Amino acid sequence: MTDQIHFEDITVGQEIPTLAKSVNTVNITMYVATVWLMDRIHFDYPFAVERRGLPHIVAPGNMACDYYVQLLTDWAGERGALRKLKVQFRSFMLPGMTLTCGGRVTGTRVEDGKGLVDLELWIKNDEGATCVPGSGVVELPLRQAA
Amino acid sequence: MASLLDELGWRQYIGKESEPHTGEPVTARDIRRYALAIDDDNPIFYDEAAAKAGKYGGLTAPLNYFSWSVGVPGAEKPVKDLGEDGLSSFVGVPDIPRAWDLGWVRGGEELEFFRPVHVNDRVTVQGTLVDIKEKVGKSGTLIFVTSEFTYTNQDGELLVKHLITMIATPRKD
């Protein structure tokens, strides 16, 4: 467990620690099997490539939200929490990619005694292109209230 | 010439609400396997002692698990009853007729998290089709269908609000 970060520690423009995620056929298969997602583009290579014109099987877009949840929940710590997440699916996450999930603080505010941090978010592929841009709101504990 | 959206007659479904749907109790195994699939090693997903000592007082699912805790309505069918894509009739919106005349991709989504899903929770989802828009561009016609889904637990507590936009295009094959 890392030390708890506090609202007062945050400055606009700062970047949060990145999270690396490897996309591979095993993780994708685990995902679609455990949630019962039977869309063939997620597990049937000939169907995905020959019938749908995709470069490979593709990771479910949902997994991008899970990566953002992990990035932001870990950053927020035990006393913080992810409140809002907005994502746009721009390009596919494919097996073999190592994704870099990151974010930058775009604003801070205190509402109803809660410290809220607005973030611009990205998931980039190996070539540095953003596959899934996003934004989020994270609540962090206030040091002065403790 | 009538637009594709007019031809489909979908505008009348804006504001339509789906029937509430309740899932079976969420198990520790569901959560553990999901955490493995997304490669998130936070012990509150699999270590009961650590989870009890944590802020939620017990095993909880990764926040984005919420929709799967209900299951995809209509997805659990024999293979012969699934479409060729492997998909069921569910496309992220309350049912609208002729949805499968088009191909669908996920455009984007907005999530607001209130509470996580706990082991043994029975989660209920209720959806409303909030907007349908049509855009005609160089590559053809795109139809944007936006729905809002509200997830609650067995105590009626709000878990997540989920706004999702699906994009439909005429099928090429």
Short mmCIF file of C-alpha atoms in Angstrom, two decimals:
data_model
loop_
_atom_site.label_atom_id
_atom_site.label_comp_id
_atom_site.label_asym_id
_atom_site.label_seq_id
_atom_site.Cartn_x
_atom_site.Cartn_y
_atom_site.Cartn_z
CA MET A 1 0.00 0.00 0.00
CA THR A 2 1.27 3.42 -0.87
CA ASP A 3 0.90 6.47 1.35
CA GLN A 4 -2.46 8.23 1.17
CA ILE A 5 -2.46 11.19 -1.19
CA HIS A 6 -4.43 14.27 -0.08
CA PHE A 7 -6.37 16.90 -1.94
CA GLU A 8 -3.95 19.61 -0.80
CA ASP A 9 -1.08 17.74 -2.46
CA ILE A 10 -2.56 18.20 -5.93
CA THR A 11 -1.70 20.94 -8.40
CA VAL A 12 -3.36 21.58 -11.74
CA GLY A 13 -1.25 20.29 -14.61
CA GLN A 14 0.44 17.51 -12.71
CA GLU A 15 0.43 14.00 -14.12
CA ILE A 16 -0.48 10.97 -12.07
CA PRO A 17 1.64 7.78 -12.01
CA THR A 18 1.00 5.68 -15.12
CA LEU A 19 -0.27 2.11 -15.23
CA ALA A 20 0.98 -0.35 -17.87
CA LYS A 21 -1.40 -3.06 -19.09
CA SER A 22 -0.55 -5.88 -21.48
CA VAL A 23 -3.34 -6.93 -23.79
CA ASN A 24 -3.17 -10.56 -24.81
CA THR A 25 -5.45 -13.30 -26.08
CA VAL A 26 -5.55 -15.02 -22.68
CA ASN A 27 -6.74 -11.94 -20.77
CA ILE A 28 -9.36 -11.20 -23.41
CA THR A 29 -10.59 -14.80 -23.30
CA MET A 30 -10.71 -14.76 -19.50
CA TYR A 31 -12.77 -11.60 -19.68
CA VAL A 32 -15.35 -12.67 -22.26
CA ALA A 33 -15.68 -16.10 -20.65
CA THR A 34 -16.21 -14.84 -17.13
CA VAL A 35 -18.82 -12.22 -18.11
CA TRP A 36 -20.38 -14.41 -20.84
CA LEU A 37 -19.73 -12.01 -23.70
CA MET A 38 -20.10 -14.13 -26.83
CA ASP A 39 -19.44 -11.53 -29.51
CA ARG A 40 -17.17 -13.44 -31.90
CA ILE A 41 -14.88 -10.49 -32.66
CA HIS A 42 -13.44 -10.99 -29.16
CA PHE A 43 -12.33 -14.62 -29.56
CA ASP A 44 -12.76 -15.89 -33.12
CA TYR A 45 -9.70 -14.81 -35.12
CA PRO A 46 -10.82 -15.90 -38.63
CA PHE A 47 -14.23 -14.31 -38.08
CA ALA A 48 -12.73 -11.05 -36.78
CA VAL A 49 -10.15 -10.77 -39.55
CA GLU A 50 -11.85 -12.27 -42.60
CA ARG A 51 -15.47 -11.37 -41.93
CA ARG A 52 -15.18 -8.13 -40.05
CA GLY A 53 -11.97 -6.78 -41.52
CA LEU A 54 -10.31 -6.31 -38.13
CA PRO A 55 -6.54 -6.63 -37.65
CA HIS A 56 -6.94 -9.29 -34.90
CA ILE A 57 -9.49 -10.23 -32.25
CA VAL A 58 -10.22 -7.05 -30.29
CA ALA A 59 -10.41 -6.45 -26.55
CA PRO A 60 -13.89 -5.50 -25.30
CA GLY A 61 -14.10 -1.72 -24.89
CA ASN A 62 -15.22 -2.36 -21.34
CA MET A 63 -11.70 -3.43 -20.42
CA ALA A 64 -10.53 0.14 -20.99
CA CYS A 65 -12.92 1.26 -18.25
CA ASP A 66 -11.47 -1.41 -15.96
CA TYR A 67 -7.95 -0.12 -16.64
CA TYR A 68 -9.05 3.43 -15.81
CA VAL A 69 -10.77 2.19 -12.66
CA GLN A 70 -7.53 0.52 -11.56
CA LEU A 71 -5.41 3.56 -12.44
CA LEU A 72 -7.62 5.97 -10.53
CA THR A 73 -8.66 3.76 -7.61
CA ASP A 74 -5.01 2.95 -6.86
CA TRP A 75 -4.09 6.63 -7.10
CA ALA A 76 -6.99 7.75 -4.88
CA GLY A 77 -5.92 5.35 -2.13
CA GLU A 78 -7.91 3.82 0.71
CA ARG A 79 -9.58 7.12 1.70
CA GLY A 80 -10.18 8.44 -1.80
CA ALA A 81 -12.56 7.20 -4.49
CA LEU A 82 -13.27 7.34 -8.20
CA ARG A 83 -16.54 9.22 -8.70
CA LYS A 84 -16.95 9.75 -12.45
CA LEU A 85 -15.44 8.36 -15.61
CA LYS A 86 -16.12 9.31 -19.21
CA VAL A 87 -14.52 7.45 -22.12
CA GLN A 88 -14.59 7.50 -25.89
CA PHE A 89 -13.64 4.44 -27.94
CA ARG A 90 -11.38 5.73 -30.70
CA SER A 91 -9.33 2.72 -31.78
CA PHE A 92 -9.11 -0.95 -30.83
CA MET A 93 -7.02 -2.45 -28.08
CA LEU A 94 -5.36 -5.50 -29.68
CA PRO A 95 -3.41 -8.53 -28.43
CA GLY A 96 0.30 -7.82 -28.27
CA MET A 97 -0.14 -4.20 -27.26
CA THR A 98 1.31 -2.79 -24.08
CA LEU A 99 -0.96 0.05 -23.09
CA THR A 100 0.03 3.02 -20.99
CA CYS A 101 -2.80 4.45 -18.92
CA GLY A 102 -2.26 7.93 -17.55
CA GLY A 103 -3.83 11.20 -16.58
CA ARG A 104 -3.27 14.89 -15.93
CA VAL A 105 -5.04 17.10 -13.39
CA THR A 106 -7.16 19.74 -15.10
CA GLY A 107 -8.92 21.20 -12.08
CA THR A 108 -9.49 20.99 -8.33
CA ARG A 109 -12.49 22.08 -6.27
CA VAL A 110 -14.10 21.54 -2.90
CA GLU A 111 -17.80 20.71 -3.02
CA ASP A 112 -19.89 19.88 0.06
CA GLY A 113 -16.70 19.45 2.07
CA LYS A 114 -15.26 16.99 -0.45
CA GLY A 115 -12.04 17.48 -2.35
CA LEU A 116 -12.65 16.75 -6.02
CA VAL A 117 -9.98 16.45 -8.70
CA ASP A 118 -10.79 16.63 -12.42
CA LEU A 119 -8.53 14.68 -14.75
CA GLU A 120 -7.89 14.33 -18.44
CA LEU A 121 -7.16 10.66 -19.16
CA TRP A 122 -5.56 8.59 -21.87
CA ILE A 123 -4.80 5.01 -22.80
CA LYS A 124 -1.98 4.96 -25.34
CA ASN A 125 -0.73 2.06 -27.45
CA ASP A 126 2.92 1.20 -28.14
CA GLU A 127 3.08 3.83 -30.87
CA GLY A 128 1.88 6.55 -28.53
CA ALA A 129 -1.53 6.89 -30.17
CA THR A 130 -4.46 7.35 -27.81
CA CYS A 131 -6.94 4.46 -28.20
CA VAL A 132 -9.38 5.50 -25.50
CA PRO A 133 -9.36 9.14 -24.41
CA GLY A 134 -11.31 9.99 -21.30
CA SER A 135 -11.90 12.23 -18.33
CA GLY A 136 -12.62 11.56 -14.70
CA VAL A 137 -13.42 12.95 -11.28
CA VAL A 138 -11.64 11.56 -8.21
CA GLU A 139 -12.45 12.42 -4.61
CA LEU A 140 -9.45 12.79 -2.31
CA PRO A 141 -9.44 13.27 1.47
CA LEU A 142 -8.75 16.76 2.83
CA ARG A 143 -5.78 16.95 5.16
CA GLN A 144 -7.21 19.89 7.09
CA ALA A 145 -10.41 18.03 7.92
CA ALA A 146 -8.51 15.20 9.60
CA MET B 1 -35.77 11.21 -49.49
CA ALA B 2 -36.62 9.94 -46.03
CA SER B 3 -33.66 9.53 -43.73
CA LEU B 4 -32.64 6.09 -42.50
CA LEU B 5 -33.75 7.06 -39.02
CA ASP B 6 -37.19 8.06 -40.29
CA GLU B 7 -37.43 4.82 -42.23
CA LEU B 8 -36.57 2.81 -39.11
CA GLY B 9 -39.16 4.76 -37.15
CA TRP B 10 -37.02 4.86 -34.04
CA ARG B 11 -37.65 8.42 -32.89
CA GLN B 12 -40.83 7.31 -31.13
CA TYR B 13 -38.71 5.20 -28.76
CA ILE B 14 -36.90 8.18 -27.23
CA GLY B 15 -37.90 8.18 -23.56
CA LYS B 16 -38.85 4.50 -23.60
CA GLU B 17 -37.98 2.66 -20.41
CA SER B 18 -36.95 -0.96 -20.17
CA GLU B 19 -38.35 -3.40 -17.64
CA PRO B 20 -36.12 -3.70 -14.54
CA HIS B 21 -33.93 -6.80 -14.64
CA THR B 22 -32.36 -8.38 -11.55
CA GLY B 23 -29.32 -10.64 -11.58
CA GLU B 24 -28.48 -13.66 -9.47
CA PRO B 25 -26.30 -13.18 -6.36
CA VAL B 26 -22.72 -12.19 -7.16
CA THR B 27 -20.22 -14.81 -5.99
CA ALA B 28 -16.65 -14.54 -4.71
CA ARG B 29 -15.62 -16.66 -7.71
CA ASP B 30 -17.21 -14.22 -10.18
CA ILE B 31 -15.26 -11.35 -8.64
CA ARG B 32 -11.96 -13.22 -8.35
CA ARG B 33 -12.07 -14.33 -11.99
CA TYR B 34 -12.99 -10.87 -13.18
CA ALA B 35 -10.08 -9.35 -11.26
CA LEU B 36 -7.76 -11.92 -12.86
CA ALA B 37 -9.06 -11.10 -16.34
CA ILE B 38 -8.37 -7.39 -15.90
CA ASP B 39 -5.12 -8.14 -14.06
CA ASP B 40 -5.95 -5.99 -11.02
CA ASP B 41 -4.34 -7.47 -7.90
CA ASN B 42 -6.05 -5.34 -5.24
CA PRO B 43 -6.65 -7.81 -2.35
CA ILE B 44 -10.16 -6.46 -1.67
CA PHE B 45 -11.24 -8.54 -4.69
CA TYR B 46 -10.02 -11.94 -3.44
CA ASP B 47 -8.58 -11.81 0.10
CA GLU B 48 -11.45 -11.96 2.56
CA ALA B 49 -9.38 -10.87 5.59
CA ALA B 50 -7.88 -7.89 3.76
CA ALA B 51 -11.28 -6.97 2.39
CA LYS B 52 -12.88 -7.10 5.85
CA ALA B 53 -10.22 -4.73 7.18
CA GLY B 54 -10.73 -2.35 4.23
CA LYS B 55 -13.17 0.49 3.80
CA TYR B 56 -16.01 -1.63 2.39
CA GLY B 57 -15.88 -4.27 5.14
CA GLY B 58 -15.92 -7.24 2.77
CA LEU B 59 -15.16 -8.55 -0.69
CA THR B 60 -16.23 -6.16 -3.43
CA ALA B 61 -15.96 -6.30 -7.20
CA PRO B 62 -13.83 -3.97 -9.33
CA LEU B 63 -16.01 -0.87 -9.86
CA ASN B 64 -16.57 -1.53 -13.54
CA TYR B 65 -17.98 -5.02 -12.84
CA PHE B 66 -21.42 -3.55 -12.11
CA SER B 67 -23.07 -4.28 -15.46
CA TRP B 68 -21.88 -7.89 -15.53
CA SER B 69 -23.35 -8.45 -12.06
CA VAL B 70 -26.76 -8.41 -13.74
CA GLY B 71 -25.64 -10.31 -16.80
CA VAL B 72 -26.47 -9.33 -20.34
CA PRO B 73 -30.24 -9.74 -20.73
CA GLY B 74 -31.01 -12.32 -23.40
CA ALA B 75 -27.38 -13.38 -23.87
CA GLU B 76 -27.64 -16.77 -22.21
CA LYS B 77 -29.11 -18.72 -25.11
CA PRO B 78 -28.17 -21.89 -26.95
CA VAL B 79 -25.73 -21.26 -29.79
CA LYS B 80 -28.44 -21.90 -32.39
CA ASP B 81 -30.41 -18.94 -31.03
CA LEU B 82 -27.54 -16.48 -31.19
CA GLY B 83 -26.90 -14.32 -34.21
CA GLU B 84 -23.97 -15.11 -36.49
CA ASP B 85 -21.89 -12.50 -34.66
CA GLY B 86 -22.43 -14.50 -31.48
CA LEU B 87 -24.52 -11.68 -30.14
CA SER B 88 -27.94 -11.83 -28.59
CA SER B 89 -30.61 -9.22 -29.18
CA PHE B 90 -29.10 -6.87 -26.63
CA VAL B 91 -27.20 -3.89 -28.00
CA GLY B 92 -26.90 -1.63 -24.99
CA VAL B 93 -30.28 -0.03 -25.46
CA PRO B 94 -33.75 -1.11 -24.40
CA ASP B 95 -35.08 -3.28 -27.22
CA ILE B 96 -36.02 -1.50 -30.41
CA PRO B 97 -37.30 -3.24 -33.51
CA ARG B 98 -35.01 -3.95 -36.49
CA ALA B 99 -31.92 -3.20 -34.41
CA TRP B 100 -30.14 -6.10 -36.14
CA ASP B 101 -30.64 -4.63 -39.58
CA LEU B 102 -27.65 -2.48 -38.63
CA GLY B 103 -24.16 -3.10 -37.29
CA TRP B 104 -23.32 -1.65 -33.88
CA VAL B 105 -20.20 -0.34 -32.25
CA ARG B 106 -19.75 1.23 -28.86
CA GLY B 107 -19.15 4.98 -29.14
CA GLY B 108 -18.50 6.08 -25.61
CA GLU B 109 -19.78 6.04 -22.11
CA GLU B 110 -20.14 8.03 -18.92
CA LEU B 111 -20.11 6.36 -15.54
CA GLU B 112 -20.96 7.75 -12.14
CA PHE B 113 -19.96 5.50 -9.25
CA PHE B 114 -21.80 5.58 -5.92
CA ARG B 115 -21.14 2.18 -4.31
CA PRO B 116 -19.28 -0.99 -5.32
CA VAL B 117 -20.93 -4.37 -5.83
CA HIS B 118 -20.41 -6.69 -2.84
CA VAL B 119 -20.36 -10.48 -2.76
CA ASN B 120 -23.94 -11.83 -2.52
CA ASP B 121 -25.46 -8.62 -3.90
CA ARG B 122 -28.40 -8.95 -6.25
CA VAL B 123 -28.15 -6.05 -8.66
CA THR B 124 -31.05 -4.57 -10.62
CA VAL B 125 -30.70 -2.54 -13.81
CA GLN B 126 -33.27 -0.29 -15.40
CA GLY B 127 -32.63 1.55 -18.67
CA THR B 128 -34.09 4.51 -20.51
CA LEU B 129 -33.45 5.37 -24.12
CA VAL B 130 -32.56 9.05 -23.78
CA ASP B 131 -31.61 10.17 -27.28
CA ILE B 132 -31.33 9.10 -30.92
CA LYS B 133 -29.45 11.19 -33.46
CA GLU B 134 -28.57 10.68 -37.08
CA LYS B 135 -25.47 12.04 -38.81
CA VAL B 136 -24.83 11.76 -42.51
CA GLY B 137 -21.16 12.04 -43.42
CA LYS B 138 -18.76 11.09 -46.18
CA SER B 139 -18.63 7.47 -45.05
CA GLY B 140 -22.41 7.16 -44.88
CA THR B 141 -25.12 7.33 -42.27
CA LEU B 142 -24.41 6.93 -38.57
CA ILE B 143 -27.12 6.61 -35.95
CA PHE B 144 -26.20 7.43 -32.34
CA VAL B 145 -28.38 5.80 -29.68
CA THR B 146 -27.82 6.98 -26.11
CA SER B 147 -29.29 5.12 -23.15
CA GLU B 148 -29.02 5.65 -19.43
CA PHE B 149 -28.91 2.64 -17.13
CA THR B 150 -29.35 2.83 -13.37
CA TYR B 151 -27.96 0.03 -11.19
CA THR B 152 -29.20 -0.56 -7.64
CA ASN B 153 -28.60 -3.30 -5.06
CA GLN B 154 -31.11 -5.42 -3.13
CA ASP B 155 -31.49 -2.64 -0.53
CA GLY B 156 -32.41 -0.13 -3.21
CA GLU B 157 -29.09 1.68 -2.86
CA LEU B 158 -27.78 3.37 -5.97
CA LEU B 159 -24.57 1.74 -7.28
CA VAL B 160 -23.88 3.26 -10.68
CA LYS B 161 -25.41 5.51 -13.31
CA HIS B 162 -24.25 4.54 -16.77
CA LEU B 163 -24.79 6.56 -19.93
CA ILE B 164 -23.81 4.66 -23.06
CA THR B 165 -23.82 5.68 -26.70
CA MET B 166 -23.99 2.97 -29.34
CA ILE B 167 -23.30 3.83 -32.98
CA ALA B 168 -25.19 2.00 -35.72
CA THR B 169 -24.27 1.82 -39.39
CA PRO B 170 -25.98 -0.03 -42.26
CA ARG B 171 -24.48 -3.52 -42.58
CA LYS B 172 -22.13 -4.07 -45.49
CA ASP B 173 -22.47 -7.87 -45.75
#
